[in-house]
Coordinates of C-alpha atoms and ligand atoms in Angstrom, one line a residue:
M1 CA 55.4 153.7 117.2
L2 CA 57.6 151.5 119.3
N3 CA 59.4 153.4 122.1
S4 CA 62.3 152.0 124.1
V5 CA 62.3 152.4 127.9
E6 CA 65.1 151.2 130.2
L7 CA 64.4 149.7 133.6
T8 CA 65.9 151.8 136.3
A9 CA 68.5 150.3 138.7
R10 CA 65.8 149.9 141.4
E11 CA 63.4 148.2 139.0
L12 CA 66.1 145.9 137.9
G13 CA 66.9 145.1 141.5
M14 CA 63.3 144.2 142.2
M15 CA 63.1 142.1 139.1
K16 CA 66.1 140.1 140.3
L17 CA 64.4 139.7 143.7
M18 CA 61.4 138.2 142.0
V19 CA 63.4 135.7 139.9
D20 CA 65.6 134.9 142.9
F21 CA 62.5 133.5 144.6
F22 CA 62.3 130.9 141.8
A23 CA 66.1 130.2 141.5
E24 CA 67.5 126.9 142.7
K25 CA 69.4 128.4 145.6
P26 CA 67.6 131.7 146.5
E27 CA 70.0 134.1 148.2
L28 CA 68.0 137.3 148.5
T29 CA 64.6 135.7 149.3
A30 CA 65.6 132.9 151.6
K31 CA 63.2 134.3 154.3
I32 CA 60.4 135.0 151.9
E33 CA 58.5 131.8 152.7
S34 CA 57.6 133.1 156.1
Y35 CA 55.1 135.6 154.6
T36 CA 51.6 134.9 153.6
T37 CA 51.3 136.7 150.2
A38 CA 53.9 136.9 147.5
H39 CA 53.1 140.7 147.2
Y40 CA 53.9 141.5 150.8
A41 CA 56.9 139.2 150.8
L42 CA 58.4 140.9 147.9
L43 CA 57.9 144.4 149.1
T44 CA 59.1 143.7 152.6
T45 CA 62.2 141.8 151.4
Y46 CA 63.0 144.6 148.9
S47 CA 62.7 147.3 151.6
E48 CA 65.0 145.3 153.9
N49 CA 67.6 144.5 151.2
F50 CA 67.7 148.0 149.8
G51 CA 67.0 150.0 152.9
I52 CA 64.0 151.9 151.6
P53 CA 60.5 152.4 153.0
I54 CA 57.8 150.0 152.0
E55 CA 55.7 152.7 150.3
D56 CA 58.7 153.3 148.0
S57 CA 59.0 149.6 147.3
L58 CA 55.4 149.6 146.2
K59 CA 56.0 152.5 143.8
V60 CA 59.0 150.6 142.3
F61 CA 56.8 147.5 141.9
E62 CA 53.9 149.5 140.3
E63 CA 56.2 151.2 137.8
L64 CA 57.9 148.0 136.9
Q65 CA 54.6 146.2 136.5
R66 CA 53.3 149.1 134.3
K67 CA 56.3 148.9 132.0
L68 CA 56.1 145.1 131.7
T69 CA 52.4 145.1 131.1
E70 CA 52.8 147.6 128.3
A71 CA 55.8 145.8 126.9
E72 CA 55.7 144.5 123.3
Y73 CA 59.3 143.2 123.6
V74 CA 61.8 142.9 126.3
H75 CA 65.6 142.8 125.7
V76 CA 68.0 141.5 128.4
K77 CA 71.7 142.3 128.4
A78 CA 73.8 139.4 129.8
P79 CA 77.1 140.1 131.6
E80 CA 80.6 139.2 130.3
P81 CA 81.6 137.2 128.3
I82 CA 78.3 137.1 126.3
K83 CA 77.4 140.8 127.1
K84 CA 74.8 141.0 124.3
L85 CA 71.4 142.7 124.5
L86 CA 69.1 139.9 123.3
P87 CA 65.3 139.7 123.1
L88 CA 63.3 137.4 125.3
T89 CA 61.3 134.8 123.3
R90 CA 57.5 135.3 123.2
E91 CA 57.1 132.4 125.7
E92 CA 59.6 134.0 128.1
L93 CA 57.9 137.3 127.9
N94 CA 54.5 135.7 128.6
M95 CA 56.1 133.9 131.6
L96 CA 57.6 137.2 132.8
R97 CA 54.1 138.7 132.8
V98 CA 52.8 135.8 134.8
L99 CA 55.7 136.2 137.2
V100 CA 55.1 139.9 137.8
D101 CA 51.4 139.3 138.1
Y102 CA 52.1 136.6 140.7
F103 CA 53.7 139.2 142.9
S104 CA 50.9 141.8 142.5
E105 CA 48.4 142.5 145.3
S106 CA 45.6 140.6 143.5
P107 CA 47.0 138.3 140.8
K108 CA 44.8 138.1 137.7
M109 CA 46.8 135.5 135.7
A110 CA 46.8 132.7 138.3
P111 CA 44.0 130.4 139.3
A112 CA 43.0 130.5 143.0
G113 CA 45.4 128.3 144.9
S114 CA 48.5 128.1 147.0
F115 CA 51.7 130.1 146.2
L116 CA 54.2 129.3 148.8
S117 CA 54.5 125.6 148.4
K118 CA 55.8 124.2 145.1
K119 CA 56.2 127.7 143.7
E120 CA 57.6 126.6 140.2
D121 CA 54.5 124.4 139.8
A122 CA 52.3 127.3 140.8
L123 CA 53.8 129.5 138.2
A124 CA 53.7 126.9 135.4
E125 CA 50.1 126.2 136.3
A126 CA 49.2 129.9 136.2
Y127 CA 51.0 130.2 132.8
L128 CA 49.1 127.3 131.3
W129 CA 45.8 128.6 132.8
F130 CA 46.2 132.1 131.4
Y131 CA 47.9 131.5 128.1
G132 CA 46.1 128.2 127.3
S133 CA 47.3 125.0 125.6
N134 CA 49.1 126.8 122.7
E135 CA 51.9 127.4 125.1
G136 CA 52.6 123.6 125.4
N137 CA 52.5 121.5 128.5
G138 CA 53.7 121.8 132.0
E139 CA 57.2 120.6 131.1
V140 CA 57.6 123.3 128.5
A141 CA 56.3 125.9 131.0
R142 CA 58.8 124.8 133.6
E143 CA 61.6 124.9 131.0
T144 CA 60.6 128.4 130.0
L145 CA 60.6 129.5 133.6
K146 CA 64.1 128.1 134.1
N147 CA 65.5 129.9 131.1
L148 CA 63.8 133.1 132.1
V149 CA 65.2 132.9 135.6
E150 CA 68.7 132.2 134.3
K151 CA 68.6 135.2 132.0
L152 CA 67.1 137.6 134.5
Q153 CA 69.3 136.6 137.4
T154 CA 72.4 137.7 135.6
A155 CA 70.9 140.6 133.6
V156 CA 73.0 143.8 133.7
F157 CA 70.4 145.9 131.8
I158 CA 66.8 145.5 130.6
K159 CA 65.2 147.4 127.8
V160 CA 61.5 147.3 127.1
D161 CA 59.9 148.2 123.7
T162 CA 56.4 149.6 124.2
L163 CA 53.7 151.0 122.0
A164 CA 52.6 153.3 124.9
P165 CA 53.4 157.0 124.2
V166 CA 56.3 158.5 126.0
A167 CA 54.8 161.0 128.4
V168 CA 56.6 163.8 130.2
A169 CA 55.1 165.7 133.0
P170 CA 54.9 168.6 133.0
N171 CA 54.7 168.6 129.2
P172 CA 57.1 171.3 127.9
Y173 CA 55.2 171.7 124.7
E174 CA 52.2 172.7 126.7
A175 CA 54.3 175.4 128.5
A176 CA 55.6 176.6 125.1
L177 CA 52.1 176.9 123.8
K178 CA 51.0 178.9 126.9
Q179 CA 53.9 181.4 126.4
L180 CA 52.9 181.8 122.7
D181 CA 49.3 182.3 123.6
L182 CA 50.2 185.0 126.1
A183 CA 52.3 186.9 123.6
A184 CA 49.6 186.4 120.9
E185 CA 47.0 187.8 123.2
K186 CA 49.1 190.9 124.1
L187 CA 50.0 191.5 120.5
K188 CA 46.4 190.9 119.3
L189 CA 48.0 188.5 116.8
D190 CA 46.2 187.6 113.7
P191 CA 44.3 184.3 114.5
G192 CA 45.4 182.7 111.3
I193 CA 49.1 183.3 112.0
H194 CA 48.6 182.2 115.6
E195 CA 47.2 178.9 114.4
I196 CA 50.3 178.3 112.2
L197 CA 52.7 179.2 115.1
K198 CA 51.2 176.7 117.5
R199 CA 52.6 173.7 115.5
P200 CA 56.0 172.8 114.1
M201 CA 56.4 173.2 110.3
R202 CA 58.0 169.7 109.9
T203 CA 58.7 166.8 112.2
L204 CA 60.9 163.9 111.3
I205 CA 61.0 160.7 113.3
V206 CA 63.7 158.2 112.3
N207 CA 64.7 154.8 113.5
I208 CA 68.5 154.3 113.4
P209 CA 69.9 150.7 113.5
V210 CA 73.3 150.5 115.2
V211 CA 75.6 147.5 115.4
M212 CA 76.7 147.6 119.1
D213 CA 80.2 146.6 120.2
D214 CA 78.9 143.3 121.4
G215 CA 77.6 142.5 117.9
S216 CA 73.9 142.9 118.7
I217 CA 71.7 145.4 116.8
Q218 CA 69.9 148.2 118.6
V219 CA 67.5 150.5 116.9
F220 CA 67.3 154.1 118.3
T221 CA 64.6 156.6 117.7
G222 CA 65.8 160.1 116.6
Y223 CA 63.8 163.3 116.0
R224 CA 64.3 166.5 114.1
V225 CA 61.7 169.2 114.5
Q226 CA 61.9 172.2 112.2
Y227 CA 59.5 174.6 114.0
N228 CA 59.4 177.6 111.8
D229 CA 61.6 179.0 109.0
A230 CA 59.8 182.3 108.2
L231 CA 63.0 184.2 109.2
G232 CA 65.5 181.8 107.7
P233 CA 67.0 178.3 107.8
T234 CA 66.1 176.5 111.0
K235 CA 68.7 176.2 113.7
G236 CA 69.0 174.3 117.0
G237 CA 70.9 171.7 118.9
I238 CA 70.8 167.9 119.0
R239 CA 70.2 166.3 122.4
Y240 CA 71.0 162.7 123.4
H241 CA 69.0 161.6 126.4
P242 CA 67.2 158.3 127.5
D243 CA 64.0 160.2 128.4
L244 CA 63.8 162.4 125.3
S245 CA 60.3 162.7 123.9
L246 CA 58.9 164.3 120.7
D247 CA 57.0 166.9 122.8
E248 CA 60.2 167.9 124.5
V249 CA 62.0 168.3 121.2
T250 CA 59.0 170.3 119.8
A251 CA 59.0 172.7 122.7
L252 CA 62.8 173.2 122.4
A253 CA 62.4 173.9 118.7
A254 CA 59.7 176.5 119.4
W255 CA 62.0 178.1 122.0
M256 CA 64.8 178.2 119.4
T257 CA 62.4 180.0 117.0
W258 CA 61.8 182.7 119.6
K259 CA 65.4 182.9 120.6
T260 CA 66.7 183.5 117.1
A261 CA 63.9 185.9 116.4
V262 CA 64.4 188.0 119.6
T263 CA 68.1 188.4 118.8
G264 CA 67.3 189.5 115.3
L265 CA 69.2 186.6 113.6
P266 CA 68.1 185.7 110.1
L267 CA 67.3 182.2 111.2
G268 CA 64.3 180.0 112.2
G269 CA 64.1 177.5 115.0
G270 CA 64.6 173.7 115.2
K271 CA 65.8 171.0 117.5
G272 CA 66.7 167.4 117.4
G273 CA 67.8 164.5 119.4
I274 CA 68.0 160.8 119.9
R275 CA 66.5 158.7 122.7
C276 CA 69.6 156.9 123.9
N277 CA 71.7 156.7 127.0
P278 CA 75.1 158.1 126.0
K279 CA 76.6 157.3 129.4
E280 CA 76.1 153.6 128.7
M281 CA 77.5 153.7 125.2
S282 CA 81.1 153.4 123.9
K283 CA 82.5 156.2 121.8
A284 CA 82.5 153.9 118.7
E285 CA 78.8 153.2 119.3
L286 CA 78.0 156.9 119.6
E287 CA 79.9 157.6 116.4
R288 CA 77.9 154.9 114.5
L289 CA 74.7 156.2 116.0
T290 CA 75.5 159.9 115.1
R291 CA 76.5 159.0 111.5
G292 CA 73.3 156.8 111.2
Y293 CA 71.2 159.8 112.4
V294 CA 72.9 162.0 109.8
R295 CA 72.2 159.5 107.0
A296 CA 68.5 159.3 108.1
I297 CA 67.9 163.1 108.1
A298 CA 70.4 164.2 105.5
K299 CA 67.8 165.0 102.9
F300 CA 66.2 167.5 105.3
I301 CA 69.2 169.4 106.7
G302 CA 71.8 171.6 105.1
P303 CA 73.4 175.0 105.4
F304 CA 70.4 176.6 103.7
T305 CA 67.6 174.5 105.3
D306 CA 68.4 173.4 108.8
V307 CA 71.6 173.6 110.8
P308 CA 72.1 171.5 114.0
A309 CA 74.4 172.2 116.9
P310 CA 75.4 170.6 120.2
D311 CA 73.1 170.3 123.1
V312 CA 72.8 168.1 126.2
Y313 CA 75.3 165.2 125.9
T314 CA 76.5 166.1 122.4
T315 CA 79.9 167.5 121.8
A316 CA 82.1 169.4 119.4
E317 CA 83.6 166.0 118.3
M318 CA 80.2 164.7 117.4
M319 CA 79.5 167.9 115.4
A320 CA 82.7 167.1 113.4
W321 CA 81.3 163.5 112.7
I322 CA 78.0 165.1 111.5
M323 CA 79.8 167.5 109.2
D324 CA 82.0 164.6 107.8
E325 CA 79.1 162.2 107.2
Y326 CA 77.0 164.9 105.6
S327 CA 80.0 165.9 103.4
E328 CA 80.5 162.2 102.4
I329 CA 76.8 162.1 101.2
I330 CA 77.0 165.4 99.3
G331 CA 80.4 164.8 97.8
Y332 CA 82.4 167.8 99.0
P333 CA 83.1 169.4 102.4
V334 CA 80.0 171.2 103.7
F335 CA 81.3 172.8 106.9
G336 CA 78.1 175.0 107.3
V337 CA 75.8 172.0 107.8
V338 CA 76.4 172.1 111.6
T339 CA 77.8 174.5 114.2
G340 CA 79.7 174.0 117.4
K341 CA 82.5 172.2 115.5
P342 CA 86.2 172.1 116.6
I343 CA 88.1 175.2 115.3
N344 CA 90.3 173.2 113.0
V345 CA 87.2 171.9 111.0
G346 CA 85.3 175.1 110.6
G347 CA 84.4 176.0 114.2
S348 CA 84.3 179.7 115.3
R349 CA 86.6 181.4 117.7
G350 CA 84.9 182.5 120.9
R351 CA 82.2 179.8 120.8
S352 CA 83.0 178.1 124.1
E353 CA 82.5 181.3 126.1
A354 CA 79.9 182.9 123.8
T355 CA 76.8 182.2 126.0
S356 CA 78.4 183.7 129.1
R357 CA 79.9 186.6 127.2
G358 CA 76.5 187.4 125.7
L359 CA 75.0 187.2 129.3
M360 CA 77.7 189.6 130.5
Y361 CA 76.8 192.1 127.8
T362 CA 73.1 191.9 128.8
V363 CA 74.0 192.4 132.5
I364 CA 76.1 195.5 131.5
E365 CA 73.0 197.0 129.8
A366 CA 70.6 196.0 132.6
A367 CA 73.0 197.6 135.2
K368 CA 73.1 200.9 133.1
H369 CA 69.3 200.9 132.9
L370 CA 68.9 200.4 136.6
G371 CA 71.8 202.7 137.6
I372 CA 73.9 200.0 139.2
N373 CA 77.6 200.5 139.1
L374 CA 79.2 197.2 138.1
K375 CA 82.5 198.1 139.8
G376 CA 82.1 196.2 143.1
A377 CA 78.6 194.9 142.3
T378 CA 78.0 191.6 144.1
V379 CA 77.3 188.4 142.1
A380 CA 76.1 184.9 143.0
V381 CA 76.3 182.2 140.3
Q382 CA 74.4 178.9 140.6
G383 CA 76.2 176.1 138.6
Y384 CA 79.8 176.2 137.7
G385 CA 79.9 174.4 134.3
N386 CA 80.5 176.0 131.0
V387 CA 78.0 178.9 131.4
G388 CA 78.5 179.5 135.2
Y389 CA 82.3 179.5 135.2
H390 CA 82.6 181.8 132.2
A391 CA 79.9 184.1 133.5
A392 CA 81.7 184.4 136.8
R393 CA 85.1 185.0 135.1
L394 CA 83.7 187.6 132.7
L395 CA 81.7 189.5 135.3
H396 CA 84.8 189.5 137.5
E397 CA 86.8 190.9 134.6
V398 CA 84.4 193.9 134.4
G399 CA 84.8 194.6 138.1
C400 CA 82.1 192.6 139.8
K401 CA 82.7 190.9 143.1
I402 CA 81.8 187.1 142.9
I403 CA 80.5 186.4 146.4
A404 CA 79.2 182.9 145.9
V405 CA 79.3 180.0 143.4
S406 CA 77.9 176.5 143.4
D407 CA 77.6 173.2 141.7
S408 CA 75.6 170.0 142.3
K409 CA 77.4 169.3 145.5
G410 CA 76.8 172.7 147.1
G411 CA 78.4 176.1 147.1
A412 CA 81.3 178.3 148.3
C413 CA 80.6 181.7 149.7
N414 CA 83.0 184.6 150.5
P415 CA 81.5 188.1 150.9
E416 CA 85.1 189.5 150.3
G417 CA 85.0 187.9 146.8
L418 CA 86.2 184.7 145.1
D419 CA 88.7 184.4 142.3
P420 CA 86.8 182.5 139.5
E421 CA 90.0 181.1 137.9
K422 CA 91.3 179.7 141.2
V423 CA 87.8 178.3 142.1
L424 CA 87.9 176.5 138.7
A425 CA 91.4 175.1 139.5
H426 CA 90.0 173.9 142.9
K427 CA 87.0 172.3 141.2
D428 CA 89.2 170.6 138.7
K429 CA 91.3 169.2 141.5
T430 CA 88.6 168.2 143.9
G431 CA 85.6 167.7 141.7
S432 CA 83.6 170.6 143.3
V433 CA 83.7 174.3 144.2
V434 CA 82.8 173.3 147.8
D435 CA 85.6 173.8 150.4
Y436 CA 87.4 176.4 148.2
P437 CA 90.0 177.9 150.6
G438 CA 88.7 180.9 152.5
S439 CA 85.1 180.2 151.7
T440 CA 82.2 179.0 153.8
F441 CA 79.8 176.3 152.7
I442 CA 76.5 177.4 151.3
T443 CA 73.6 175.3 149.9
N444 CA 72.2 175.9 146.5
E445 CA 69.0 177.2 148.1
Q446 CA 70.9 179.7 150.3
L447 CA 72.9 180.9 147.3
L448 CA 69.7 181.9 145.5
E449 CA 68.5 183.8 148.5
L450 CA 71.7 185.8 149.1
E451 CA 71.7 189.5 149.4
C452 CA 73.5 190.5 146.1
D453 CA 73.2 192.7 143.0
I454 CA 73.2 190.1 140.3
L455 CA 72.1 186.5 140.5
V456 CA 73.0 184.1 137.6
P457 CA 71.2 180.8 137.7
A458 CA 73.3 178.7 135.3
A459 CA 72.5 175.1 136.3
L460 CA 69.0 173.7 135.9
E461 CA 65.4 174.7 135.2
N462 CA 62.8 175.4 137.9
Q463 CA 65.2 176.8 140.5
I464 CA 63.2 179.9 141.4
T465 CA 59.7 178.9 142.1
K466 CA 56.6 180.2 143.9
A467 CA 58.2 178.7 147.1
N468 CA 61.3 180.8 147.1
A469 CA 60.6 183.7 144.8
D470 CA 59.7 186.0 147.7
K471 CA 63.0 185.4 149.3
I472 CA 65.1 186.4 146.3
K473 CA 67.0 189.6 147.1
A474 CA 69.1 190.2 143.9
K475 CA 68.4 193.3 141.9
I476 CA 69.1 191.5 138.5
V477 CA 68.4 187.9 137.7
A478 CA 70.3 186.9 134.5
E479 CA 69.1 183.5 133.3
G480 CA 72.1 181.6 132.1
A481 CA 70.2 178.3 132.3
N482 CA 67.1 177.6 130.3
G483 CA 63.9 178.0 132.3
P484 CA 65.4 178.5 135.8
V485 CA 62.4 180.7 136.9
T486 CA 58.9 179.3 136.8
P487 CA 56.1 181.4 135.4
D488 CA 54.4 182.0 138.8
A489 CA 57.8 182.9 140.3
D490 CA 58.2 185.4 137.4
E491 CA 55.2 187.3 138.5
I492 CA 56.4 187.5 142.1
L493 CA 59.9 188.8 141.0
F494 CA 58.3 191.4 138.7
K495 CA 56.1 192.6 141.6
K496 CA 59.1 192.8 143.8
G497 CA 60.8 195.0 141.2
I498 CA 63.5 192.4 140.4
F499 CA 64.8 192.8 136.8
V500 CA 64.8 189.4 135.1
I501 CA 66.8 189.1 131.9
P502 CA 65.0 186.1 130.3
D503 CA 66.8 183.0 129.1
I504 CA 65.9 183.5 125.4
L505 CA 67.8 186.8 125.6
A506 CA 70.4 186.3 128.4
N507 CA 71.8 183.0 127.1
S508 CA 71.4 183.7 123.4
G509 CA 75.1 184.4 123.0
G510 CA 75.6 180.8 122.1
V511 CA 73.3 180.8 119.2
I512 CA 74.5 184.2 118.0
V513 CA 78.1 182.9 117.7
S514 CA 76.7 179.7 116.1
Y515 CA 75.2 181.9 113.5
F516 CA 78.6 183.6 113.1
E517 CA 80.1 180.1 112.6
Q518 CA 77.6 179.5 109.8
V519 CA 78.4 182.8 108.1
Q520 CA 82.2 182.2 108.3
N521 CA 81.7 178.7 106.9
Q522 CA 79.7 180.1 103.9
M523 CA 82.4 182.8 103.3
N524 CA 85.1 180.2 103.9
Y525 CA 86.9 183.1 105.7
Y526 CA 87.4 183.2 109.4
W527 CA 87.2 186.1 111.9
T528 CA 89.5 186.8 114.8
E529 CA 88.3 186.3 118.4
E530 CA 88.0 190.1 118.7
E531 CA 85.8 190.4 115.6
V532 CA 83.5 187.7 117.0
R533 CA 83.3 189.4 120.4
N534 CA 82.5 192.8 118.8
K535 CA 79.8 191.4 116.6
L536 CA 78.3 189.5 119.5
K537 CA 78.3 192.6 121.6
E538 CA 76.6 194.6 118.9
T539 CA 73.9 192.0 118.2
I540 CA 73.0 191.1 121.8
T541 CA 73.1 194.8 123.0
K542 CA 70.6 195.7 120.3
A543 CA 68.4 192.8 121.2
F544 CA 68.5 193.8 124.8
H545 CA 67.3 197.3 124.0
D546 CA 64.6 196.0 121.5
V547 CA 63.2 193.9 124.4
L548 CA 63.5 196.7 126.9
N549 CA 61.6 199.1 124.6
M550 CA 58.9 196.5 124.1
S551 CA 58.6 196.1 127.8
K552 CA 58.2 199.8 128.4
Q553 CA 55.8 200.3 125.5
H554 CA 53.4 197.6 126.7
N555 CA 54.2 197.8 130.5
V556 CA 55.1 194.1 130.6
N557 CA 58.0 192.3 132.2
M558 CA 61.2 191.5 130.1
R559 CA 60.2 187.9 129.5
T560 CA 56.7 188.7 128.1
A561 CA 58.3 191.5 126.1
A562 CA 60.9 189.1 124.6
Y563 CA 58.2 186.7 123.6
M564 CA 56.1 189.5 122.1
L565 CA 59.0 190.8 120.1
A566 CA 60.0 187.3 118.9
V567 CA 56.5 186.3 117.9
K568 CA 55.8 189.6 116.2
R569 CA 59.0 189.3 114.1
V570 CA 58.1 185.7 113.0
A571 CA 54.5 186.7 112.4
D572 CA 55.5 189.8 110.3
A573 CA 57.9 187.6 108.3
L574 CA 55.2 185.1 107.6
L575 CA 52.8 187.9 106.5
A576 CA 55.5 189.5 104.3
R577 CA 56.3 186.2 102.7
K578 CA 52.9 184.7 102.3
G579 CA 51.0 187.9 101.6
T580 CA 47.6 187.8 103.2
A581 CA 47.1 184.2 102.4
F582 CA 47.1 183.1 106.0
S583 CA 45.7 186.2 107.7
L584 CA 42.3 185.7 109.0
E585 CA 42.0 189.5 109.4
S586 CA 42.7 190.2 105.7
P587 CA 39.7 191.3 103.7
L588 CA 41.0 189.0 101.0
T589 CA 40.7 185.8 103.0
P590 CA 37.5 183.9 102.2
R591 CA 35.2 183.5 105.2
Ligands
NAD601 P1 77.3 172.1 132.3 O1 77.0 170.7 132.3 O2 78.7 172.5 131.8 O3 77.2 172.8 133.8 C1 76.2 172.6 134.6 C2 76.6 173.0 136.0 O4 75.4 172.9 136.9 C3 77.6 172.0 136.7 O5 78.5 172.8 137.4 C4 76.8 171.2 137.6 O6 77.5 170.8 138.7 C5 75.8 172.2 138.1 N1 74.6 171.6 138.7 C6 74.0 170.5 138.3 N2 72.9 170.2 139.1 C7 72.9 171.3 140.0 C8 72.1 171.6 141.1 N3 71.1 170.8 141.5 N4 72.4 172.7 141.8 C9 73.4 173.5 141.4 N5 74.2 173.2 140.4 C10 74.0 172.1 139.7 O7 76.2 172.9 131.5 P2 76.2 174.3 130.8 O8 76.5 174.1 129.4 O9 77.0 175.3 131.6 O10 74.6 174.7 130.8 C11 74.0 175.2 132.0 C12 72.6 175.7 131.7 O11 72.8 176.6 130.7 C13 71.7 174.6 131.1 O12 70.4 175.0 131.5 C14 71.8 174.8 129.6 O13 70.6 174.4 128.9 C15 71.9 176.3 129.5 N6 72.5 176.8 128.3 C16 73.8 176.5 127.9 C17 74.3 177.0 126.8 C18 75.8 176.7 126.4 O14 76.2 177.3 125.4 N7 76.5 175.8 127.1 C19 73.6 177.9 126.0 C20 72.3 178.2 126.4 C21 71.8 177.7 127.6

């Protein structure tokens, strides 16, 4: 399978430095000839030009070399007025390999000989030596080098197609399997059912051709993973990201399976996405890509099979395109094929604040359980985006005192309390919560370690780790973000008596209201915001107590309890539907 990888800005910079050396009038590498090896010359010049240590230059070179060694095809985007992303010819790609090898510590593609004098000749010679006579004579090699240099000197973007698998470290699917295994062990899960739950039920990989604004064609790889539908149609978002991998989508689909199950929704779990860089694409390109993705997966999605939703870098507007394209294929409006739509085309009231409202309801229950009075209880919120802002606003509404909030630039702290609406207005005006009038600056690390009753991590994963778990002083940690606490930190918090409301429960308000959107679409009858809020409260409060009871019954923390409950519900549904066919413990199963 061909995967597309972009060169980073640093790698592109280094590439340009290499070709500059062969340009007619080198600007960046004028001094390079004073060095004895091309490798050292490149690393030193790169470090000086970009102001980074030489060890980092070496890392950039090694990563660039790896990508180009593994490349099947390389595409180069020229600047205006051409601006197209076009492939290098096979000869140019071979020459590129020779060029990069030439700058390596011990070149393998060049015969022994000089490098610094007559450098074009050295490269042409190496090219002919390595690739043999099929590649023409020295003249052709020099012409190829000249063309390559011209293309790379002005390149604004380089994409590499490779057959090498896309690897992510740490692999999230591995983490998802570990969580399943732990729950299975505690539940003494039937081994046959456990075997089924380790893998997704169905995985789609599609390649979507898109005509780009510049007239070139790019083919993007999209995924849709339907992990398990024992409890109902699969449900889960669509993520657009340049580093997306199938293992990541699979893990996210597994987590959706547990999230819908723990909240008691009649839904399974799925997830999808496209490997693309939405920040580099125009709106028209994104629309063509999204519609192409729908056409590619249309046979496998639908209100009764699999219902996508927004996720990282996908928006309500895109959900409307998905609904429209699918409806064009089916022949009539099918609002229920996707959720997270704008309200005027079948979206639900209350969706934008749903995740945070759900989180607030779980905090209310946790506070009751722990005997904490929410009137005046102190709250710190990390991340002030959709989830963080609404969480601060809603907890403030029920009487909590918001003593600190933060975003990627840092935090604002005031032990006397912050007004969430005014902080938002300040952020809208200045781009950050930092320097909010009357507050003092606080780092994200300090915010997590504040003395407070409730801590809401609502930004990124892996924020509370083995390194800082011991310093957390909150009584309740409500996970607005996905995966903000690492498993080893979880253990530490549990031992310290900190009550963690796990992500699959605390931030499940979003998927609950998405489910309500599906229901309203199917009825073609829409609820008021109050009805949505009441139903959300009822659903998530019940889920909270189901998990709490499981945790008391098995003396495990809330996260393990949530996984146990979810896995048990999916397993029971599988057994109920399939009879004993897949149970290794059934006396009816042949041995
Ligand atoms: P968002 O993009 O609206 O907001 C993210 C916020 O985090 C921004 O304020 C950003 O400045 C801040 N941030 C980024 N890097 C940071 C850093 N290093 N330190 C501190 N703050 C940082 O995203 P969102 O929709 O609010 O989602 C936040 C988290 O909640 C994500 O983990 C997401 O997966 C999860 N989540 C969101 C929903 C939802 O409905 N939006 C549902 C479930 C889970």
